[in-house]
């Protein structure tokens, strides 16, 4: 099949979270399965500077209609792997920035234009390069206009650009909500600015467009597919999601075993496998050293790697300060984002720097070391569409402590509830429930045999992308 993906993140060219990992791994798996895969990404500074893009070919000059103006850009392409082409939609004014969505304090003011331009650039490429896609697959709000723009361009130019469109919701909490005046920049027919179109409480909602107009809608776990149709998790789009209830499927993400695999992970100081766990101890020693903690510490190390947002339950960890200050344990946190959460975590670390550490930055290598060197991985999310870190934890022999929501509930089972099969500890997304799970983690850690059994079970689980990719292939080839 000829498969086109469009997303605002793609590992290793731009990453702020799991979207990059998921799109990178899925498109790689599809290419390895013999499909002709094209992935479109904005031409960010980091992507253009990546070594893979060094020889990128200038493929097209773009003149994109944005309201009553034409905006110039260009398309560059390179091929990092057999059957895979990466197209960069470039315009310096929009994408020559170090971060994709904002400056850390707030989102960029021109985000609507940036991503409308991106989607239109993809459509122009489909038309002018004549890709003849079997499927155009758009991810999250930044690419959500694509299904609609593809059909609009087909109508205007009397051509077929894609047989089928798919929209994947990685996180319904981010919707691309913008002032109604920006609707004009889509150049879509006026009748699409209404309650059955992009209009949402007198604004435009790009994700709503993806949900309504793609032929198929997916989310990244079966449980989240149900959750988004409820007021508790739908972030105001639950009613819209319900209108597509027949077409929404939840396909679980996987783990890219070429990147997240302790047996070959080049970012670790030592490698290990279920049969030989010695390397995990070396990773633990390195982690203690990097955090400036005593090297001979023998108690449990709790790791956390997360974007600092409401979603990730950082405040539930903070609410359990007494546990982390009062227990003979270590807490290692890697995360950046919301300033108030970051300051609060920094203050906690400052109270006990010999046992609590915060690295407030993006650091790919540290994220691998924390997965490998910790005994427990904290992920008490309020909601979690899929979550990758709890799967990475299991693969790295680190027991995840997760809340029972979304993809976390689909990928972890509790060792106390399921003594014969459990691989983690589960709680409700509340401080009290997390406290109870933390208590149980101490008991598990103290029982070395039980801990090792749960650890080995996690490492034996198959989270490979092969299964997930099959689900998408089936969806792509299903007749409508
Ligand atoms: P989300 O996509 O909601 O952030 P996931 O669990 O799906 O959550 O994926 C998070 C990804 O982002 C993981 O690969 C994780 O290691 C990475 N990550 C999050 N914060 C950081 C950070 N500060 N430095 C490096 N990697 C990070
Ligand atoms: C989003 C979600 C996360 C998911 C990731 C990849 O960022 O927050 O749960 O794992 O997308 O699909």
GROMACS .gro file of C-alpha atoms and ligand atoms in nm, residues 9 16-23 139-140 168-174 219-221 224 251-254 307 309 311-312 379 381 383-392 406-408 465 472, ligand 2:
model
   59
    9UNK     CA    1   0.650   1.497   1.591
   16UNK     CA    2   0.840   1.628   2.305
   17UNK     CA    3   0.658   1.311   2.406
   18UNK     CA    4   0.518   0.977   2.302
   19UNK     CA    5   0.365   1.105   1.977
   20UNK     CA    6   0.714   1.112   1.827
   21UNK     CA    7   0.793   0.758   1.942
   22UNK     CA    8   0.458   0.621   1.828
   23UNK     CA    9   0.464   0.777   1.480
  139UNK     CA   10  -0.215   1.246   1.397
  140UNK     CA   11  -0.350   1.479   1.666
  168UNK     CA   12  -0.556   0.918   1.530
  169UNK     CA   13  -0.625   1.088   1.861
  170UNK     CA   14  -0.314   1.064   2.077
  171UNK     CA   15  -0.448   1.309   2.329
  172UNK     CA   16  -0.792   1.467   2.324
  173UNK     CA   17  -0.685   1.722   2.586
  174UNK     CA   18  -0.504   1.920   2.315
  219UNK     CA   19  -0.712   0.622   1.958
  220UNK     CA   20  -0.401   0.469   2.106
  221UNK     CA   21  -0.560   0.220   2.346
  224UNK     CA   22  -0.916   0.537   2.588
  251UNK     CA   23  -0.521   0.027   1.874
  252UNK     CA   24  -0.256  -0.005   2.139
  253UNK     CA   25   0.086   0.148   2.071
  254UNK     CA   26   0.389  -0.075   2.099
  307UNK     CA   27   0.607   1.606   3.053
  309UNK     CA   28   0.144   1.875   3.291
  311UNK     CA   29  -0.212   1.487   3.300
  312UNK     CA   30   0.089   1.312   3.446
  379UNK     CA   31   0.310   0.708   3.630
  381UNK     CA   32  -0.160   0.987   3.543
  383UNK     CA   33  -0.566   1.024   3.221
  384UNK     CA   34  -0.338   0.845   2.979
  385UNK     CA   35  -0.435   0.781   2.616
  386UNK     CA   36  -0.177   0.503   2.590
  387UNK     CA   37   0.144   0.581   2.770
  388UNK     CA   38   0.472   0.436   2.656
  389UNK     CA   39   0.687   0.467   2.966
  390UNK     CA   40   0.494   0.200   3.158
  391UNK     CA   41   0.567  -0.039   2.870
  392UNK     CA   42   0.933   0.068   2.852
  406UNK     CA   43  -0.655   0.457   2.960
  407UNK     CA   44  -0.362   0.267   2.817
  408UNK     CA   45  -0.212   0.217   3.163
  465UNK     CA   46   0.495  -0.301   1.714
  472UNK     CA   47  -0.348  -0.046   1.131
  482LIG     C1   48   0.010   1.117   2.375
  482LIG     C2   49  -0.045   1.056   2.502
  482LIG     C3   50   0.026   0.929   2.543
  482LIG     C4   51   0.052   0.838   2.425
  482LIG     C5   52   0.125   0.915   2.317
  482LIG     C6   53   0.156   0.831   2.195
  482LIG     O1   54   0.116   1.203   2.397
  482LIG     O2   55  -0.044   1.148   2.609
  482LIG     O3   56  -0.052   0.860   2.640
  482LIG     O4   57   0.128   0.727   2.465
  482LIG     O5   58   0.046   1.023   2.275
  482LIG     O6   59   0.040   0.778   2.136
   0.00000   0.00000   0.00000
